[in-house]
Each structure stands twice: as C-alpha cells, then as structure tokens.
Tab-separated table of C-alpha atoms in Angstrom:
chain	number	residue	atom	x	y	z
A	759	UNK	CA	15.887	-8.223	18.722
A	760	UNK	CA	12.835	-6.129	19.201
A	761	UNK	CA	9.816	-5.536	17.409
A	762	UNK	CA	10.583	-2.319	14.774
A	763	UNK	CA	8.089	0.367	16.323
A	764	UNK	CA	9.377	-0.399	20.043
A	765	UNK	CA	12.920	-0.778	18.978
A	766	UNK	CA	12.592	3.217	17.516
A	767	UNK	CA	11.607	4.253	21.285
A	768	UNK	CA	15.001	2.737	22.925
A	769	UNK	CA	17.905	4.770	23.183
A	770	UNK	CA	19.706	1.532	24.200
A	771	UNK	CA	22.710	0.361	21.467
A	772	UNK	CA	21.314	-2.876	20.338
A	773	UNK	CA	18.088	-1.345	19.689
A	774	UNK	CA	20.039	1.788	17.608
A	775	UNK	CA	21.933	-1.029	16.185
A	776	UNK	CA	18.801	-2.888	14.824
A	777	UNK	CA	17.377	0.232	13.743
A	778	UNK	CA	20.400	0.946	11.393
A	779	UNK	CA	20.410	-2.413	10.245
A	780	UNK	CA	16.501	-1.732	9.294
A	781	UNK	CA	17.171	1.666	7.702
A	782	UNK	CA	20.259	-0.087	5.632
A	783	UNK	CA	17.744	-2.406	4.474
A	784	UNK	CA	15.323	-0.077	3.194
A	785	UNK	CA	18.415	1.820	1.777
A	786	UNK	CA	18.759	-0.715	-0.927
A	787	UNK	CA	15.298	-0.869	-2.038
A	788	UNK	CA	15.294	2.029	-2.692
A	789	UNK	CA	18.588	2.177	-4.630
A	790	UNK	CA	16.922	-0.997	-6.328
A	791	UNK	CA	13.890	1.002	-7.609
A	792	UNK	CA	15.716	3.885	-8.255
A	793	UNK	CA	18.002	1.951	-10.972
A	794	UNK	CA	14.745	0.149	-12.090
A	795	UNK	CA	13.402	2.953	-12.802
A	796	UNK	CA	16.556	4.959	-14.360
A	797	UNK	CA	16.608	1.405	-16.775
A	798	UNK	CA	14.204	1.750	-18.604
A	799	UNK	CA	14.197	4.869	-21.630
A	800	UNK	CA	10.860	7.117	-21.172
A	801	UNK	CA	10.482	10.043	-24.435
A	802	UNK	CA	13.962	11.912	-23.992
A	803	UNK	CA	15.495	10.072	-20.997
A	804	UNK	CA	14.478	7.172	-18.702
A	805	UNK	CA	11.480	6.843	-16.473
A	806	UNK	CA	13.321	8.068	-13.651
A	807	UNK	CA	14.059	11.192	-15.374
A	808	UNK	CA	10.095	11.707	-15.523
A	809	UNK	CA	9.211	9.927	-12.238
A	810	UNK	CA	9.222	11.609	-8.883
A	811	UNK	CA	10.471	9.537	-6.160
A	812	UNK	CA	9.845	10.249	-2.144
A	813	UNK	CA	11.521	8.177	0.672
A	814	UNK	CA	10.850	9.331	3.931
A	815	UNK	CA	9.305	8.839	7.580
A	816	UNK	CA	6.466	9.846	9.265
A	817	UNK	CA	7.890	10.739	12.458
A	818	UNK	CA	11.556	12.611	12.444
A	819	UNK	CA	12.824	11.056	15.602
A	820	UNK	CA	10.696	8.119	17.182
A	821	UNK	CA	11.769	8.267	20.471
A	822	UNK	CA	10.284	11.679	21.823
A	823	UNK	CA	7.604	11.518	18.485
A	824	UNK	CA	8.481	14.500	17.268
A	825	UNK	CA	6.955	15.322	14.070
A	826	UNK	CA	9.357	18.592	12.526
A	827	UNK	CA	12.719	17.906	11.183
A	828	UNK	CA	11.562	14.436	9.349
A	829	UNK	CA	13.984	13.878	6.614
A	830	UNK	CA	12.864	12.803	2.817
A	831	UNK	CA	14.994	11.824	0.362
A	832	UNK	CA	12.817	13.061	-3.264
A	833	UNK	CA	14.894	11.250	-6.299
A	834	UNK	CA	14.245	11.486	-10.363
A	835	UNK	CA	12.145	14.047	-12.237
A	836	UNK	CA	14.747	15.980	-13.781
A	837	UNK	CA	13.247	15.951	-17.299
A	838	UNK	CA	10.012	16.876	-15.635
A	839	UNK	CA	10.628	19.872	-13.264
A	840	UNK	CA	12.552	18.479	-10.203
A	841	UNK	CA	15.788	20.359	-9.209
A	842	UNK	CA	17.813	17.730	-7.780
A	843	UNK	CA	21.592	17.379	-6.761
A	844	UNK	CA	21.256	19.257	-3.267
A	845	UNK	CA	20.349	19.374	0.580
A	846	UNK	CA	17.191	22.118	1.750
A	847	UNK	CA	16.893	22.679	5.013
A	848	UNK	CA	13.967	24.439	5.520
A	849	UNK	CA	14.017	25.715	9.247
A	850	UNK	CA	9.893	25.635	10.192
A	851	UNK	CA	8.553	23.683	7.427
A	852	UNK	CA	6.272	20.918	8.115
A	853	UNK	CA	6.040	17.698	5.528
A	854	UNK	CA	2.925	19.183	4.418
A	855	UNK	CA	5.222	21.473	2.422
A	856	UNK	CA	6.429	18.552	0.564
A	857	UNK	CA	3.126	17.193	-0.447
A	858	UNK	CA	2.151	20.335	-1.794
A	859	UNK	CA	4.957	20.413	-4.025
A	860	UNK	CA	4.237	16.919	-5.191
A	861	UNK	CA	0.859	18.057	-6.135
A	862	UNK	CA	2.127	20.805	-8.354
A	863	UNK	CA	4.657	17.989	-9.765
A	864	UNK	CA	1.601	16.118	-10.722
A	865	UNK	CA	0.133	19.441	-12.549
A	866	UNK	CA	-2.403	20.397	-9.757
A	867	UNK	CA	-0.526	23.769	-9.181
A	868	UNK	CA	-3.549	25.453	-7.994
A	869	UNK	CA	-3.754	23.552	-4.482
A	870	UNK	CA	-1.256	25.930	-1.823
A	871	UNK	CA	-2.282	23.620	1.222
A	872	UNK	CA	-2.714	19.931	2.289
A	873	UNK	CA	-3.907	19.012	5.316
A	874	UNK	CA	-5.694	20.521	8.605
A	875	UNK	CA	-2.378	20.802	10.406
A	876	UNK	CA	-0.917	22.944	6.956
A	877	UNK	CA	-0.167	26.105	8.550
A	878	UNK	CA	2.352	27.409	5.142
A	879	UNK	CA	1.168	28.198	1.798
A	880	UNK	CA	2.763	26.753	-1.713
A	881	UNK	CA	5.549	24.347	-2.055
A	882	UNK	CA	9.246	23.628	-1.040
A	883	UNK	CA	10.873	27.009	-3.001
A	884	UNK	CA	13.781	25.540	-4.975
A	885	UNK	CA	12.398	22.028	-5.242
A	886	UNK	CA	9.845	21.815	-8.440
A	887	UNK	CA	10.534	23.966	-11.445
C-alpha cells in the first residue's frame, strides 16, 4: 500500500483499490456522526434536524488536480432551512458557492462571495431556504 496523497495520483488498480477502501472508511464516520447527531432531541426535532453537515474534498479528481466538479455530500438542517432529499448539479459552480450558502445557513445572509477565486454571487439556488 501507498501513502494516501500519492495513492490519489495512480491510475493503477491497487492504488484505486486502496483509495475505495479509504473513502469506505470515511463513509462510516460519517454515517456514525450523522446518527449521533440525529440521537439526540434538539427544540422540535433532533440536533441533526438543526445541524448542517458538509462532507466533501478539496480536489474533485486527484490525479489531473482538477478543482471543478468536487462532490459534497451536505446532511441535516431540515428544521433549520436545508432542502435535502436530492442531487444538484450545478454545471460551472465552484465550491465557493457552497460556502456561501453555509454562511447564510449560519444567518450571515448579507455575504454573496467567499474567497479571491469567487467568481459567482449568492448561494447554491435550491439548497438553503
């Protein structure tokens, strides 16, 4: 096996392989916090309900560094403005998209931007309430 960062630049199977085995693993901790989270009751549902939740990368594919098309996974927040239950693919949209919608999920609604690289304005549409 192969260190994580070099095995993500090898095209090769067993480095593929190890990288699955790496993304399974982070797979259940995140399920794990998730249910944490969904156990315990918070005002009119659990803290899950009122917690948002983003699982991602920083990279989308690691072995040409490209840096559109990085997949998140955002969990939790329904009682608190997140519309869950579906895919957006948002053709053109940079991450930085997705940080400005987790401001606004925080309350600061008045920032449209985040970053030097931002080159959009306001959040994901469809994603915070």
């Amino acid at each position: 096996t192969s260190e994580h960062h070099l095995a993500t630049h090898d095209s090769g199977t067993d480095a593929q392989a190890q990288i699955a085995a790496i993304y399974r693993w982070y797979t259940d901790r995140f399920a794990y916090l998730l249910g944490k989270l969904d156990s315990y009751a918070e005002a009119d549902g659990t803290l899950l309900d009122h917690t948002m939740v983003v699982w991602g990368s920083e990279i989308g594919e690691g072995t040409t560094h490209r840096i559109d098309r990085i997949p998140f996974v955002v969990a939790g927040g329904s009682r608190a403005g997140i519309t869950g239950g579906k895919y957006l693919e948002i053709p053109g949209t940079m991450n930085h998209r997705l940080l400005v919608s987790m401001l606004h999920f925080m309350g600061f609604r008045d920032r449209m931007s985040f970053g030097t690289l931002d080159q959009g304005m306001g959040p994901l549409p469809g994603l915070v309430a």
